[in-house]
mmCIF file of C-alpha atoms in Angstrom:
data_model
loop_
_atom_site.group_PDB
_atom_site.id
_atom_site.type_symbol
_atom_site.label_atom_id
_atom_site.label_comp_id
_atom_site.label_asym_id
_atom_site.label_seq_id
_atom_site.Cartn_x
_atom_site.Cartn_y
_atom_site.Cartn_z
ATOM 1 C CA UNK A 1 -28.580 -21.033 -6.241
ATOM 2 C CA UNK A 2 -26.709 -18.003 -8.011
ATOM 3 C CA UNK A 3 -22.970 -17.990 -9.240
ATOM 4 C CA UNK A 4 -21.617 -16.658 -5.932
ATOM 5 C CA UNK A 5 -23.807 -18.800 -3.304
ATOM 6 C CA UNK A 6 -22.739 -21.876 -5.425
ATOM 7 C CA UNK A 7 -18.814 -20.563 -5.825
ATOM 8 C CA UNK A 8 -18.778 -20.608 -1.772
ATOM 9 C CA UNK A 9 -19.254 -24.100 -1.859
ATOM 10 C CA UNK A 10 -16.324 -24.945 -3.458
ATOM 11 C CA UNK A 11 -14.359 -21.907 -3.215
ATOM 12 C CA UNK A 12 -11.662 -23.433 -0.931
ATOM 13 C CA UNK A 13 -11.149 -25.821 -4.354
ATOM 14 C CA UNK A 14 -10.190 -22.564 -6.804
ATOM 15 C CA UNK A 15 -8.378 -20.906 -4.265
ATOM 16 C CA UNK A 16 -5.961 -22.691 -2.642
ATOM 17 C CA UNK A 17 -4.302 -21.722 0.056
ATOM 18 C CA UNK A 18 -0.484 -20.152 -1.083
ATOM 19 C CA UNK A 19 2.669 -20.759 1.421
ATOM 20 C CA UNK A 20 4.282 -17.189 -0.471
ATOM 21 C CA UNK A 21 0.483 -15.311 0.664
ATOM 22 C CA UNK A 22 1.196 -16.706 4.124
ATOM 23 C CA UNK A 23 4.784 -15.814 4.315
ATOM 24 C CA UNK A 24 4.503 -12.404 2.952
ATOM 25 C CA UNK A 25 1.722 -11.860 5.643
ATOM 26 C CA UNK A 26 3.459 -13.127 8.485
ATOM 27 C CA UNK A 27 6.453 -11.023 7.601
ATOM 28 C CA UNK A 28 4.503 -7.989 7.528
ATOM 29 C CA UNK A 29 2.969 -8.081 10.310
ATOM 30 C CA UNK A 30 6.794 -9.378 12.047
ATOM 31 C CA UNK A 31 8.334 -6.519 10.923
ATOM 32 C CA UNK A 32 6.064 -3.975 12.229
ATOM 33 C CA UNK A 33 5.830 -6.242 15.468
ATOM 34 C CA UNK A 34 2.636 -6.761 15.682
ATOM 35 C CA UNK A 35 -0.052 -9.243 17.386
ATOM 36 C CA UNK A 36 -3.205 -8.729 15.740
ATOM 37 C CA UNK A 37 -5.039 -8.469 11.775
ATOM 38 C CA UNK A 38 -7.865 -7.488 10.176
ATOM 39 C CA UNK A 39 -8.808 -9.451 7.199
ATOM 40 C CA UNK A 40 -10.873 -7.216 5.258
ATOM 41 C CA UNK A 41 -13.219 -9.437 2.434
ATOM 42 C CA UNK A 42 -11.959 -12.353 4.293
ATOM 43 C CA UNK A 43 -14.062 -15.035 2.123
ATOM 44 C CA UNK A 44 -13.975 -18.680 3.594
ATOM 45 C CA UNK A 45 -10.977 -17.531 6.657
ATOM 46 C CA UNK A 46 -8.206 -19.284 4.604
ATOM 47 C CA UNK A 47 -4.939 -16.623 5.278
ATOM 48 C CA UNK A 48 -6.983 -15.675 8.690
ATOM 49 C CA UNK A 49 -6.329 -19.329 10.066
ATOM 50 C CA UNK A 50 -3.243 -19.288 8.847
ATOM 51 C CA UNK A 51 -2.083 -16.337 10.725
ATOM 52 C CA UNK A 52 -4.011 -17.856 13.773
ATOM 53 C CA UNK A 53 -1.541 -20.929 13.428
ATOM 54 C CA UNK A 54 1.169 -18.761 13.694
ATOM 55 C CA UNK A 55 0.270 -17.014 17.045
ATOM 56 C CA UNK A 56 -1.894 -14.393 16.028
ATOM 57 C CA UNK A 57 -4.957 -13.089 17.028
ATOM 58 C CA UNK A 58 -7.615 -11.415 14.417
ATOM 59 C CA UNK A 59 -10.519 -11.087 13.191
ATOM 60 C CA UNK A 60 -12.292 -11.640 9.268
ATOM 61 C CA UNK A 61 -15.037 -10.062 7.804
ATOM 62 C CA UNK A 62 -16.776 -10.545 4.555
ATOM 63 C CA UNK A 63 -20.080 -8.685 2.895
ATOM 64 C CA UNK A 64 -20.567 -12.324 1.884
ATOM 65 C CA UNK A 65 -23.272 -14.528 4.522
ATOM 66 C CA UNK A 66 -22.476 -17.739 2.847
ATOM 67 C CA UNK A 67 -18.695 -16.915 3.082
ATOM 68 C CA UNK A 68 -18.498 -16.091 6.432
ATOM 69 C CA UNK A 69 -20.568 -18.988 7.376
ATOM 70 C CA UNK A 70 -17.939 -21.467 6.037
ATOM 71 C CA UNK A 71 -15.198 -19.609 7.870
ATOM 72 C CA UNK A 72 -17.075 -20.371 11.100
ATOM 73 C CA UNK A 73 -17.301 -23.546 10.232
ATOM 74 C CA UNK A 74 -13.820 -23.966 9.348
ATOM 75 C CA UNK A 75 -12.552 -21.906 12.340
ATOM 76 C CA UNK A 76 -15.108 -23.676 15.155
ATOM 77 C CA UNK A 77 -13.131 -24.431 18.217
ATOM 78 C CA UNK A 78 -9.920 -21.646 17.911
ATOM 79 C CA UNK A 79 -9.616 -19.360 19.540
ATOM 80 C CA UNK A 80 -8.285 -15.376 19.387
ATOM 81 C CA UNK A 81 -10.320 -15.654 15.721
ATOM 82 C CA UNK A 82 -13.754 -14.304 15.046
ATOM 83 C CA UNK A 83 -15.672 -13.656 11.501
ATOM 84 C CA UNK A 84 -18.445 -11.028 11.191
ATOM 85 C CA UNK A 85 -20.549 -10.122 8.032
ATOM 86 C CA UNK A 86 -19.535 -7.017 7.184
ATOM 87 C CA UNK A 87 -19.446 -4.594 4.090
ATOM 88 C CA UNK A 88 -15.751 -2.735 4.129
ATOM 89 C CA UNK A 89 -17.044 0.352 3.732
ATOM 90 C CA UNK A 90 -17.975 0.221 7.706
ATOM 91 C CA UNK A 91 -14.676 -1.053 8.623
ATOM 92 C CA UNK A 92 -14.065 2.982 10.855
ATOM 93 C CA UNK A 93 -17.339 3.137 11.751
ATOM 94 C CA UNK A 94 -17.785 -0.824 13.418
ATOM 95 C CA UNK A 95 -14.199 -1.160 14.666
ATOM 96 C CA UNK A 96 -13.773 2.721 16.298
ATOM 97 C CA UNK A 97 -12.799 1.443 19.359
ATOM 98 C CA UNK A 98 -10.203 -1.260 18.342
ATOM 99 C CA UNK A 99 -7.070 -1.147 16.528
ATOM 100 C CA UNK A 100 -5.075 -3.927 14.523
ATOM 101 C CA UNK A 101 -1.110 -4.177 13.381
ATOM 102 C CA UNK A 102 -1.594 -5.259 9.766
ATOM 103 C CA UNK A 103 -5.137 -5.041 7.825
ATOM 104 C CA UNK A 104 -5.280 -6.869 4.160
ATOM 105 C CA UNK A 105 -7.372 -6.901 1.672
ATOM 106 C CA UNK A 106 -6.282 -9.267 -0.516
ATOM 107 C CA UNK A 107 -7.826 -11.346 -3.637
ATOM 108 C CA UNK A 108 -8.885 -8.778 -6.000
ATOM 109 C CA UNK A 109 -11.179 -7.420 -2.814
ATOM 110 C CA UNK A 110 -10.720 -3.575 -3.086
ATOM 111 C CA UNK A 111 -11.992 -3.214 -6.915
ATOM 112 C CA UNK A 112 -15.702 -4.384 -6.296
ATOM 113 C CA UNK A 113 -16.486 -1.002 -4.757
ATOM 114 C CA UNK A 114 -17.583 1.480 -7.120
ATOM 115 C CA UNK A 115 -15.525 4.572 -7.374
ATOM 116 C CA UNK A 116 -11.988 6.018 -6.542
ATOM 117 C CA UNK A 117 -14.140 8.173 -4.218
ATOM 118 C CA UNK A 118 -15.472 4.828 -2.409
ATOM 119 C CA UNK A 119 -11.527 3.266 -2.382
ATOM 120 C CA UNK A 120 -10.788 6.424 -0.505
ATOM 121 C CA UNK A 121 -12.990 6.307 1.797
ATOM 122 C CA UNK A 122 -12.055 2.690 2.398
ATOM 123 C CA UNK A 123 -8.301 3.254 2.431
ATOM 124 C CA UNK A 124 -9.099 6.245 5.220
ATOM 125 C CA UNK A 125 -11.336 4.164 7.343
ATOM 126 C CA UNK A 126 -8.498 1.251 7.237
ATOM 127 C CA UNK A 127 -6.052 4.206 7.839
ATOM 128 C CA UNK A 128 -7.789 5.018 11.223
ATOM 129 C CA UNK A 129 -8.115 1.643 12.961
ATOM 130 C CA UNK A 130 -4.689 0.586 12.079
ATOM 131 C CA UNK A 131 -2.169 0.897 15.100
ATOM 132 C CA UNK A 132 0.959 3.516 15.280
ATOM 133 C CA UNK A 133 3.550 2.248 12.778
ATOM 134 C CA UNK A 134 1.386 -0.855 11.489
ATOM 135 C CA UNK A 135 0.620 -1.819 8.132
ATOM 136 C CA UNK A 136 -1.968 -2.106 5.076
ATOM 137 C CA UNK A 137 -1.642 -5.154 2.479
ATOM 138 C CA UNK A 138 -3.393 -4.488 -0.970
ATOM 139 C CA UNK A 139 -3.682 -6.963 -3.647
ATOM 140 C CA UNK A 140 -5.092 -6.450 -7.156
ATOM 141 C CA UNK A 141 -4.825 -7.697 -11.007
ATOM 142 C CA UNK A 142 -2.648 -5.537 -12.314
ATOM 143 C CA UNK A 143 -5.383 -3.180 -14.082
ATOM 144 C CA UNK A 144 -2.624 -1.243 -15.968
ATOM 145 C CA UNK A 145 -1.641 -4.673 -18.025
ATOM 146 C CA UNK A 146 -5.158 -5.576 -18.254
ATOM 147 C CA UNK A 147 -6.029 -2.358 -19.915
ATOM 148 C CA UNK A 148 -2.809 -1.312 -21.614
ATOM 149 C CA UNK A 149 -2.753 -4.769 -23.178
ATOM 150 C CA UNK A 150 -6.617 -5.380 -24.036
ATOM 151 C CA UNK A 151 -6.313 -8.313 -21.873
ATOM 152 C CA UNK A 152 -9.561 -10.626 -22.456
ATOM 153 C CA UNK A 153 -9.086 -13.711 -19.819
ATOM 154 C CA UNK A 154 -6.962 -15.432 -16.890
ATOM 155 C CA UNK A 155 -5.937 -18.533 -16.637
ATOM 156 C CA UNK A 156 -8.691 -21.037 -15.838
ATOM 157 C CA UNK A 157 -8.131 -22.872 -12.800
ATOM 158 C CA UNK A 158 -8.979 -26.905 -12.658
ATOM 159 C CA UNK A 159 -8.608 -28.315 -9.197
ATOM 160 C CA UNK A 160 -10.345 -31.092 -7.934
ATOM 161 C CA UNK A 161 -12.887 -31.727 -10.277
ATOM 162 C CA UNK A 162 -13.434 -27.536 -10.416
ATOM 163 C CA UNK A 163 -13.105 -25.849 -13.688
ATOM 164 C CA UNK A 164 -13.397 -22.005 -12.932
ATOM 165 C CA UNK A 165 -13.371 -19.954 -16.308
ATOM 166 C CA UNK A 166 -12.484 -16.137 -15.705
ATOM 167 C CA UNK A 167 -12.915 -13.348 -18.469
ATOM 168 C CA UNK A 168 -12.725 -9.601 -18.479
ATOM 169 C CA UNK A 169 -14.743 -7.224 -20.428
ATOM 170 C CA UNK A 170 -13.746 -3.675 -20.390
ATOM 171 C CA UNK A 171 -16.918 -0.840 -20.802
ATOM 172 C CA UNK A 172 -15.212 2.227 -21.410
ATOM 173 C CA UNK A 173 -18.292 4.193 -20.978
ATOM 174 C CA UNK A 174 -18.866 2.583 -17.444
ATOM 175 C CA UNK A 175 -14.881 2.458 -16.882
ATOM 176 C CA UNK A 176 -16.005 -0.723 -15.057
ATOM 177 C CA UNK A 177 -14.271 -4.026 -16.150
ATOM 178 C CA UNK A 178 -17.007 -6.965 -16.119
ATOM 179 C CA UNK A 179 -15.648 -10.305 -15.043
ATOM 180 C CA UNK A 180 -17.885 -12.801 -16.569
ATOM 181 C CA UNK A 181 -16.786 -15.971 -15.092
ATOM 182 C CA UNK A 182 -18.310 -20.029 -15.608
ATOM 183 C CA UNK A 183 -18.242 -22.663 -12.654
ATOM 184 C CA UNK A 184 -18.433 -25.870 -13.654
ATOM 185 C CA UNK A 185 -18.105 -28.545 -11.217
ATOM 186 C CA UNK A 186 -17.071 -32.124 -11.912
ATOM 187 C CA UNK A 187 -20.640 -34.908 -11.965
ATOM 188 C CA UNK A 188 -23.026 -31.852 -12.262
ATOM 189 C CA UNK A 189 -24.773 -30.755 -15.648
ATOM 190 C CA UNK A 190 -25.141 -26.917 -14.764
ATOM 191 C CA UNK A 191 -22.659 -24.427 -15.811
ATOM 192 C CA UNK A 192 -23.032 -21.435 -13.131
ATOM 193 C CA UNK A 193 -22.190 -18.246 -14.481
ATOM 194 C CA UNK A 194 -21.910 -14.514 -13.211
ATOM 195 C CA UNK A 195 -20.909 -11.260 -14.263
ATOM 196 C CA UNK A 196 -19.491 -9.063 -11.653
ATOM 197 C CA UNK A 197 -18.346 -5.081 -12.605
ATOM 198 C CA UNK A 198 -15.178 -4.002 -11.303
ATOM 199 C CA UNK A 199 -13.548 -0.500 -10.946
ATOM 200 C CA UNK A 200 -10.131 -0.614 -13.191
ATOM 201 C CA UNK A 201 -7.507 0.536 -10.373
ATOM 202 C CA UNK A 202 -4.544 1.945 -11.994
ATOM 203 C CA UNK A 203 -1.153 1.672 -10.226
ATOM 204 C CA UNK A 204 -0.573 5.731 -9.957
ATOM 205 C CA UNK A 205 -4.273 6.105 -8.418
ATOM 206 C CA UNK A 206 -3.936 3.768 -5.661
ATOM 207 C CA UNK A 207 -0.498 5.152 -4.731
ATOM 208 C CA UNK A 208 -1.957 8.401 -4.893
ATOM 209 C CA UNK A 209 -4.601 7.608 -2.583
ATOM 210 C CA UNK A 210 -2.345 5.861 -0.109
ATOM 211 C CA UNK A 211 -0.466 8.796 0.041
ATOM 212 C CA UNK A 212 -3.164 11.213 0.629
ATOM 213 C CA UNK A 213 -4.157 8.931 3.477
ATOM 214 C CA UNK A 214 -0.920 9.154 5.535
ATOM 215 C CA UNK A 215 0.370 6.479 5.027
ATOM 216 C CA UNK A 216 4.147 7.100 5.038
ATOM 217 C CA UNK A 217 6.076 4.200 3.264
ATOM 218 C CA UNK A 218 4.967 2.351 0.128
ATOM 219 C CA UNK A 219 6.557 -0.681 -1.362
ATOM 220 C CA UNK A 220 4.958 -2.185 -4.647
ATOM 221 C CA UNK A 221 5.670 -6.119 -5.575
ATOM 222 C CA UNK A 222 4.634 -7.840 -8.650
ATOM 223 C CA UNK A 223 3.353 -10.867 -6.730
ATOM 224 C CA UNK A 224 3.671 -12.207 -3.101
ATOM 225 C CA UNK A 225 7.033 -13.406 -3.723
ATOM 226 C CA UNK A 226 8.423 -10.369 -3.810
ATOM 227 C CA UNK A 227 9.009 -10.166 -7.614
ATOM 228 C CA UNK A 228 9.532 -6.680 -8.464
ATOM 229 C CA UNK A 229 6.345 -4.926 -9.931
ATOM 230 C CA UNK A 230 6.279 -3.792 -13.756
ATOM 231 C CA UNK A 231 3.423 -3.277 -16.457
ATOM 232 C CA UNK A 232 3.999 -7.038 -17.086
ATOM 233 C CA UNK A 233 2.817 -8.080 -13.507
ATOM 234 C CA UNK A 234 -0.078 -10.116 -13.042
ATOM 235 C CA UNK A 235 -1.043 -8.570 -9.975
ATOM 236 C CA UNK A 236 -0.012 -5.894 -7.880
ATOM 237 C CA UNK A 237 0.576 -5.784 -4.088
ATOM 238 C CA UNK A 238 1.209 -3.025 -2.142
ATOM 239 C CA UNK A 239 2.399 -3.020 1.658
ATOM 240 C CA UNK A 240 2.146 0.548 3.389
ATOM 241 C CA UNK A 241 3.153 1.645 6.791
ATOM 242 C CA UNK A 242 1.284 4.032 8.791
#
């Protein structure tokens, strides 16, 4: 079993579900009036149910089988909710006849494609399936801290018996940032490890391609409190209004 088949098994451990993720969600897609979401890179459903529990319809999809799998389990029996495996990057193409009030891609989602080219294209096929006067939800690590400041490693999360070690490696040559990450799981020997590249996405480049998309009012927040954003944010979220 690799680092990412085993992670899926307890991933509902390391990331717990937030009350501030769901409240900034259900905001969002309140003040745009919506009824409907797209959760793009949806892993195991979590914020999908949650919306779900709060009236909405939607749907999930993740490139991930194993992923999606557990939020079918987790979602059997609801209804208005459905899960497909599904890589982003097909979001325009699969969902040309449908359209959604709010789409989010949360959880550090966006930076595993490859390229500012790819984000675009990602950003305009979200752009397109998104109804008149809805919304996009974007949350990253703040990649302008993490380079600015040579940051090396996150906190590690321990939750139920789950240790989940995360460190960053930048490659300047690559400009890919390598999260090398350990799982170790309480009354089991093995330490699963992985090393996943990411694509460093600066604060100015995403707002640039947001804005070259259409998309006509940006906010930035430093978390999804609402704390304001700075270069001494731990993440970034962005909400933007077709």
């Amino acid at each position: 079993m690799n680092f990412y088949e085993k992670l899926s098994t307890v991933y509902d451990k390391v990331f717990i579900r937030n009350p501030k993720t769901i409240e900034f969600l259900e905001d969002s897609i309140t003040k745009v009036n919506g009824h409907n979401f797209l959760d793009a890179a949806c892993g195991t459903g979590t914020y999908g149910i949650a919306l779900l529990e709060k009236g909405y319809s939607g749907t999930g999809v993740d490139l991930d089988e194993a992923m999606i799998k557990l939020s079918k389990e987790k979602s059997k029996g609801l209804n208005s909710l459905t899960f497909k495996t599904m890589d982003m990057r097909n979001i325009k193409d699969e969902f040309k006849e449908e359209s959604y009030s709010l789409i989010y891609c949360i959880g550090n989602s966006l930076v595993h494609l490859n390229s500012l080219k790819e984000i675009n294209k990602v950003i305009e096929g979200f752009y397109k399936v998104i109804e008149p006067k809805g919304a996009l939800i974007i949350q990253i690590i703040n990649y302008d801290r993490i380079l600015n400041k040579n940051i090396k490693a996150l906190p590690t999360i321990e939750n139920q018996g789950v240790t989940f070690i995360r460190n960053y490696n930048f490659n300047k040559d690559e400009n890919k940032v390598y999260f090398n990450t350990e799982l170790k799981i309480l009354g089991e020997d093995l330490v699963y490890t992985g090393s996943t590249p990411l694509f460093p996405l600066l604060y100015n480049d995403i707002i640039n391609i947001l804005k070259e998309n259409n998309f006509s009012k940006i906010e930035s927040f430093g978390d999804f409190a609402y704390s304001p954003y700075n270069e001494e944010s731990y993440s970034l979220v962005i909400r933007a209004y077709k």
